[in-house]
């Protein structure tokens, strides 16, 4: 089972769109795919139409109010074949305060996903934009990190924060986390977008994906309709870019971490 975390410490860079798009494309190829919404804002859960709360969510894995719920009871099938979701809920925002320094809380998700290993081929984790127990759990459970990064100057600061946070977590893991930076919201018509993409490639080299996700209004239309890109033919440019990205991720080993790429 492959587990990919999709994270950046900046909002609005396409994390949820990337998780949903890659997940739906994997499912369309017959891969048993689980989407895990690690963000208390629950954008992914809302997109896919499976809200947490009364039906249980990632929050219930932590046993804050009693014993943790079995992870299989929290996984929901969706209307799209091979695609399941473990939803988020607003209660997750309280986890850092409620758990405090309680030991062992950084491996809760890893242990839950280990139980699901026979059931899924791929797991994609849509992470919150803040460093806390949820992001720590996601990165600890993952074997690859995808960092969607909007191709504009301000987004580079969020990328740098994300990589600094990753360095701290790598020290705790005792091993490097392979990562891929995914340029998103690229507009080839603007100098700013082209310059930012060039800077990403110059600074991070092979860590940056060859595939670039363009600005495509049909991606927003698909999201508003609650339909994944794999089922939204109008999103031709965006859909093609995500297909190229998925092919690249499956064919190309994640880039090993070096000091230059950190």
XYZ file of N, CA, C and O in Angstrom, residues 78-194:
468
model
N -17.753 5.669 -1.623
C -18.337 6.789 -2.356
C -19.105 6.253 -3.561
O -19.090 5.050 -3.836
N -19.729 7.161 -4.277
C -20.493 6.748 -5.459
C -19.589 6.354 -6.618
O -20.058 5.811 -7.616
N -18.270 6.630 -6.478
C -17.329 6.280 -7.532
C -16.609 5.000 -7.151
O -16.024 4.891 -6.068
N -16.642 4.021 -8.026
C -16.059 2.727 -7.729
C -14.597 2.810 -7.327
O -13.836 3.612 -7.877
N -14.201 2.014 -6.371
C -12.829 1.901 -5.874
C -12.366 3.099 -5.059
O -11.213 3.145 -4.624
N -13.239 4.095 -4.838
C -12.836 5.297 -4.118
C -13.591 5.385 -2.792
O -14.821 5.417 -2.767
N -12.828 5.415 -1.696
C -13.402 5.524 -0.360
C -12.823 6.740 0.331
O -11.803 7.295 -0.103
N -13.450 7.150 1.437
C -12.979 8.331 2.158
C -13.087 8.107 3.659
O -14.022 7.469 4.143
N -12.096 8.608 4.376
C -12.152 8.712 5.827
C -12.280 10.212 6.084
O -11.326 10.954 5.898
N -13.462 10.678 6.493
C -13.729 12.120 6.502
C -13.138 12.843 7.699
O -12.683 12.243 8.679
N -13.189 14.168 7.591
C -12.771 15.060 8.674
C -14.006 15.604 9.381
O -15.137 15.447 8.913
N -13.768 16.264 10.501
C -14.831 16.972 11.213
C -14.215 18.173 11.912
O -13.001 18.226 12.158
N -15.067 19.135 12.247
C -14.581 20.357 12.896
C -13.929 20.062 14.241
O -13.052 20.821 14.696
N -14.317 18.970 14.899
C -13.752 18.631 16.212
C -12.246 18.408 16.146
O -11.541 18.544 17.162
N -11.731 18.098 14.969
C -10.299 17.823 14.840
C -9.442 19.032 15.191
O -8.281 18.885 15.554
N -10.013 20.220 15.092
C -9.244 21.424 15.386
C -8.864 21.504 16.868
O -7.941 22.233 17.252
N -9.544 20.734 17.717
C -9.273 20.751 19.157
C -8.224 19.725 19.578
O -7.844 19.673 20.753
N -7.739 18.908 18.660
C -6.867 17.801 19.041
C -5.575 18.264 19.697
O -5.129 17.682 20.689
N -4.949 19.301 19.162
C -3.687 19.755 19.754
C -3.890 20.173 21.209
O -3.071 19.858 22.076
N -4.988 20.870 21.470
C -5.250 21.322 22.847
C -5.617 20.151 23.746
O -5.153 20.062 24.889
N -6.435 19.238 23.260
C -6.905 18.133 24.099
C -5.828 17.092 24.373
O -5.789 16.502 25.449
N -4.967 16.860 23.387
C -3.965 15.815 23.558
C -2.730 16.312 24.287
O -2.034 15.531 24.939
N -2.460 17.617 24.166
C -1.295 18.166 24.842
C -0.028 17.421 24.474
O 0.278 17.247 23.300
N 0.697 16.969 25.472
C 1.953 16.234 25.242
C 1.777 14.732 25.486
O 2.750 14.026 25.771
N 0.573 14.249 25.364
C 0.318 12.823 25.570
C 1.176 11.996 24.621
O 1.186 12.238 23.411
N 1.933 11.034 25.133
C 2.869 10.292 24.274
C 2.145 9.369 23.297
O 1.029 8.918 23.543
N 2.809 9.096 22.183
C 2.301 8.140 21.208
C 1.273 8.665 20.246
O 0.791 7.930 19.379
N 0.932 9.945 20.338
C -0.139 10.474 19.507
C 0.305 10.776 18.078
O -0.517 11.030 17.211
N 1.600 10.731 17.813
C 2.076 10.995 16.463
C 1.979 9.805 15.534
O 2.174 9.946 14.325
N 1.662 8.629 16.085
C 1.619 7.407 15.274
C 0.218 6.821 15.170
O 0.049 5.688 14.710
N -0.783 7.556 15.594
C -2.166 7.045 15.574
C -2.588 6.681 14.162
O -3.139 5.598 13.901
N -2.350 7.568 13.213
C -2.772 7.297 11.835
C -1.984 6.146 11.227
O -2.552 5.307 10.521
N -0.694 6.081 11.500
C 0.127 4.977 10.983
C -0.443 3.631 11.415
O -0.550 2.693 10.615
N -0.813 3.548 12.685
C -1.348 2.289 13.198
C -2.703 1.967 12.580
O -2.997 0.812 12.259
N -3.529 2.996 12.372
C -4.836 2.771 11.761
C -4.686 2.304 10.313
O -5.372 1.369 9.871
N -3.794 2.945 9.570
C -3.621 2.565 8.166
C -3.016 1.173 8.033
O -3.287 0.470 7.053
N -2.207 0.762 9.000
C -1.657 -0.592 8.960
C -2.780 -1.627 8.965
O -2.676 -2.676 8.309
N -3.859 -1.338 9.680
C -5.007 -2.242 9.695
C -5.705 -2.296 8.340
O -6.329 -3.304 7.992
N -5.603 -1.212 7.586
C -6.293 -1.133 6.297
C -5.434 -1.599 5.129
O -5.903 -1.618 3.987
N -4.192 -1.950 5.396
C -3.266 -2.303 4.323
C -3.813 -3.379 3.379
O -3.606 -3.294 2.162
N -4.536 -4.409 3.878
C -5.058 -5.410 2.940
C -6.191 -4.884 2.054
O -6.528 -5.527 1.055
N -6.770 -3.746 2.407
C -7.974 -3.269 1.737
C -7.721 -2.250 0.639
O -8.603 -2.007 -0.200
N -6.549 -1.602 0.647
C -6.317 -0.496 -0.279
C -4.937 -0.587 -0.926
O -3.979 -1.058 -0.314
N -4.877 -0.115 -2.167
C -3.612 -0.035 -2.896
C -2.934 1.314 -2.681
O -1.703 1.390 -2.638
N -3.745 2.367 -2.575
C -3.219 3.723 -2.427
C -4.021 4.475 -1.369
O -5.253 4.354 -1.305
N -3.316 5.265 -0.575
C -3.951 6.158 0.391
C -3.379 7.552 0.166
O -2.161 7.731 0.109
N -4.270 8.540 0.044
C -3.856 9.925 -0.141
C -4.373 10.742 1.033
O -5.566 10.692 1.350
N -3.484 11.489 1.670
C -3.805 12.256 2.869
C -3.837 13.742 2.533
O -2.812 14.314 2.134
N -4.985 14.363 2.682
C -5.126 15.806 2.460
C -4.870 16.498 3.789
O -5.682 16.420 4.708
N -3.727 17.177 3.904
C -3.253 17.680 5.196
C -3.699 19.110 5.470
O -3.951 19.883 4.547
N -3.748 19.489 6.749
C -4.030 20.885 7.111
C -2.810 21.747 6.820
O -1.690 21.240 6.688
N -2.982 23.070 6.751
C -1.860 23.954 6.449
C -1.024 24.341 7.666
O -0.124 25.169 7.533
N -1.319 23.772 8.823
C -0.594 24.136 10.037
C 0.108 22.915 10.620
O -0.387 21.788 10.537
N 1.269 23.158 11.232
C 2.025 22.075 11.855
C 1.425 21.784 13.223
O 1.364 22.649 14.088
N 0.972 20.567 13.406
C 0.377 20.130 14.659
C 0.244 18.631 14.627
O 0.835 17.954 13.777
N -0.555 18.091 15.524
C -0.650 16.642 15.646
C -1.181 15.991 14.372
O -0.771 14.886 14.007
N -2.058 16.680 13.647
C -2.619 16.089 12.434
C -1.577 15.990 11.328
O -1.445 14.953 10.671
N -0.815 17.070 11.112
C 0.221 17.008 10.088
C 1.317 16.032 10.480
O 1.826 15.279 9.633
N 1.689 16.019 11.753
C 2.708 15.077 12.215
C 2.261 13.642 11.953
O 3.037 12.806 11.471
N 1.008 13.336 12.239
C 0.477 11.998 11.968
C 0.529 11.667 10.491
O 0.906 10.555 10.097
N 0.143 12.622 9.661
C 0.118 12.377 8.218
C 1.509 12.094 7.680
O 1.722 11.136 6.915
N 2.479 12.904 8.080
C 3.834 12.710 7.569
C 4.472 11.441 8.128
O 5.222 10.758 7.437
N 4.157 11.118 9.375
C 4.697 9.887 9.960
C 4.149 8.644 9.262
O 4.825 7.612 9.202
N 2.937 8.750 8.726
C 2.292 7.591 8.102
C 2.652 7.436 6.632
O 2.328 6.406 6.027
N 3.314 8.422 6.040
C 3.480 8.474 4.595
C 4.826 7.940 4.143
O 5.809 7.983 4.873
N 4.848 7.483 2.901
C 6.122 7.121 2.289
C 6.517 8.100 1.199
O 7.575 7.958 0.584
N 5.666 9.112 0.959
C 5.993 10.153 -0.022
C 5.198 11.405 0.306
O 4.039 11.320 0.729
N 5.822 12.554 0.108
C 5.164 13.835 0.326
C 5.029 14.566 -0.996
O 6.006 14.729 -1.735
N 3.823 15.024 -1.295
C 3.575 15.894 -2.438
C 3.301 17.293 -1.891
O 2.469 17.458 -0.990
N 3.988 18.283 -2.438
C 3.832 19.657 -1.972
C 3.301 20.511 -3.126
O 4.094 21.062 -3.908
N 1.981 20.628 -3.281
C 1.457 21.542 -4.301
C 1.888 22.976 -3.974
O 1.755 23.420 -2.831
N 2.420 23.665 -4.967
C 2.950 25.012 -4.745
C 2.490 25.922 -5.871
O 2.853 25.708 -7.033
N 1.687 26.898 -5.511
C 1.206 27.856 -6.505
C 2.388 28.604 -7.118
O 3.317 28.995 -6.420
N 2.348 28.794 -8.416
C 3.462 29.450 -9.100
C 3.319 30.967 -9.005
O 3.039 31.663 -9.982
N 3.530 31.457 -7.791
C 3.609 32.894 -7.538
C 4.584 33.101 -6.394
O 4.804 32.208 -5.566
N 5.173 34.287 -6.317
C 6.264 34.532 -5.372
C 5.854 34.284 -3.924
O 6.612 33.705 -3.138
N 4.646 34.712 -3.541
C 4.226 34.574 -2.148
C 4.116 33.106 -1.729
O 4.277 32.779 -0.556
N 3.838 32.227 -2.673
C 3.675 30.813 -2.337
C 4.997 30.161 -1.966
O 5.024 29.138 -1.277
N 6.105 30.734 -2.407
C 7.404 30.133 -2.110
C 7.712 30.166 -0.615
O 8.390 29.286 -0.098
N 7.195 31.179 0.086
C 7.407 31.237 1.537
C 6.718 30.074 2.235
O 7.262 29.476 3.168
N 5.506 29.730 1.800
C 4.801 28.584 2.363
C 5.544 27.292 2.098
O 5.603 26.399 2.954
N 6.116 27.177 0.915
C 6.908 25.995 0.580
C 8.111 25.875 1.505
O 8.413 24.793 2.025
N 8.797 26.981 1.741
C 9.962 26.946 2.614
C 9.582 26.569 4.042
O 10.289 25.805 4.710
N 8.451 27.076 4.528
C 7.983 26.682 5.875
C 7.688 25.190 5.921
O 8.007 24.504 6.896
N 7.056 24.690 4.848
C 6.723 23.270 4.807
C 7.991 22.421 4.850
O 8.068 21.424 5.595
N 9.002 22.798 4.116
C 10.228 22.013 4.090
C 10.989 22.101 5.411
O 11.638 21.135 5.827
N 10.898 23.252 6.103
C 11.508 23.340 7.437
C 10.791 22.422 8.419
O 11.425 21.735 9.231
N 9.449 22.421 8.359
C 8.688 21.519 9.228
C 9.019 20.069 8.921
O 9.160 19.234 9.828
N 9.166 19.766 7.648
C 9.503 18.409 7.247
C 10.852 17.992 7.812
O 11.019 16.846 8.265
N 11.802 18.905 7.821
C 13.130 18.584 8.368
C 13.034 18.184 9.838
O 13.706 17.245 10.289
N 12.193 18.894 10.601
C 12.017 18.541 12.015
C 11.414 17.150 12.157
O 11.835 16.358 13.003
N 10.432 16.845 11.322
C 9.762 15.549 11.420
C 10.697 14.438 10.961
O 10.692 13.332 11.521
N 11.534 14.717 9.966
C 12.496 13.716 9.515
C 13.452 13.329 10.641
O 13.842 12.164 10.769
N 13.842 14.301 11.461
C 14.728 13.988 12.580
C 14.045 13.028 13.552
O 14.688 12.135 14.111
N 12.735 13.210 13.760
C 11.996 12.303 14.637
C 11.831 10.926 13.995
O 11.911 9.897 14.678
N 11.596 10.894 12.676
C 11.440 9.630 11.956
C 12.744 8.846 11.898
O 12.755 7.618 11.834
N 13.849 9.592 11.890
C 15.139 8.950 11.759
C 15.458 8.531 10.343
O 16.404 7.764 10.110
N 14.692 9.025 9.387
C 14.963 8.724 7.981
C 14.346 9.829 7.129
O 13.403 10.508 7.547
N 14.878 10.017 5.926
C 14.370 11.094 5.080
C 12.991 10.776 4.515
O 12.612 9.609 4.391
N 12.252 11.816 4.182
C 10.948 11.687 3.547
C 11.077 12.093 2.082
O 11.325 13.268 1.791
N 10.962 11.166 1.163
C 10.976 11.555 -0.245
C 9.848 12.538 -0.520
O 8.744 12.406 0.016
N 10.126 13.531 -1.375
C 9.107 14.535 -1.641
C 9.118 14.932 -3.109
O 10.151 14.823 -3.791
N 7.973 15.424 -3.564
C 7.829 15.967 -4.910
C 7.082 17.289 -4.799
O 5.983 17.340 -4.240
N 7.685 18.351 -5.300
C 7.030 19.652 -5.359
C 6.237 19.718 -6.649
O 6.773 19.465 -7.731
N 4.942 20.027 -6.540
C 4.054 20.049 -7.702
C 3.652 21.488 -8.003
O 2.874 22.091 -7.248
N 4.143 22.105 -9.081
C 3.718 23.459 -9.436
C 2.237 23.474 -9.820
O 1.790 22.655 -10.633
N 1.481 24.380 -9.225
C 0.044 24.448 -9.487
C -0.357 25.872 -9.869
O 0.403 26.822 -9.702
N -1.592 25.974 -10.382
C -2.175 27.270 -10.752
C -1.231 28.058 -11.654
O -1.061 29.267 -11.515
N -0.636 27.349 -12.599
C 0.329 27.963 -13.513
C -0.388 28.651 -14.664
O -1.254 28.064 -15.317
N -0.028 29.891 -14.905
C -0.599 30.672 -16.006
C 0.544 31.105 -16.913
O 1.281 32.043 -16.599
N 0.713 30.402 -18.022
C 1.837 30.660 -18.923
C 1.790 32.049 -19.535
O 2.798 32.525 -20.082
N 0.648 32.728 -19.442
C 0.532 34.059 -20.044
C 1.220 35.130 -19.202
O 1.473 36.230 -19.699
N 1.491 34.832 -17.932
C 2.049 35.861 -17.045
C 3.530 35.634 -16.789
O 3.988 34.495 -16.587
N 4.265 36.733 -16.780
C 5.691 36.653 -16.486
C 5.924 36.136 -15.069
O 6.853 35.350 -14.822
N 5.077 36.571 -14.117
C 5.259 36.167 -12.719
C 5.177 34.653 -12.567
O 5.981 34.045 -11.842
N 4.220 34.045 -13.248
C 4.055 32.600 -13.137
C 5.232 31.868 -13.782
O 5.770 30.907 -13.219
N 5.665 32.334 -14.929
C 6.806 31.696 -15.609
C 8.079 31.854 -14.787
O 8.877 30.927 -14.663
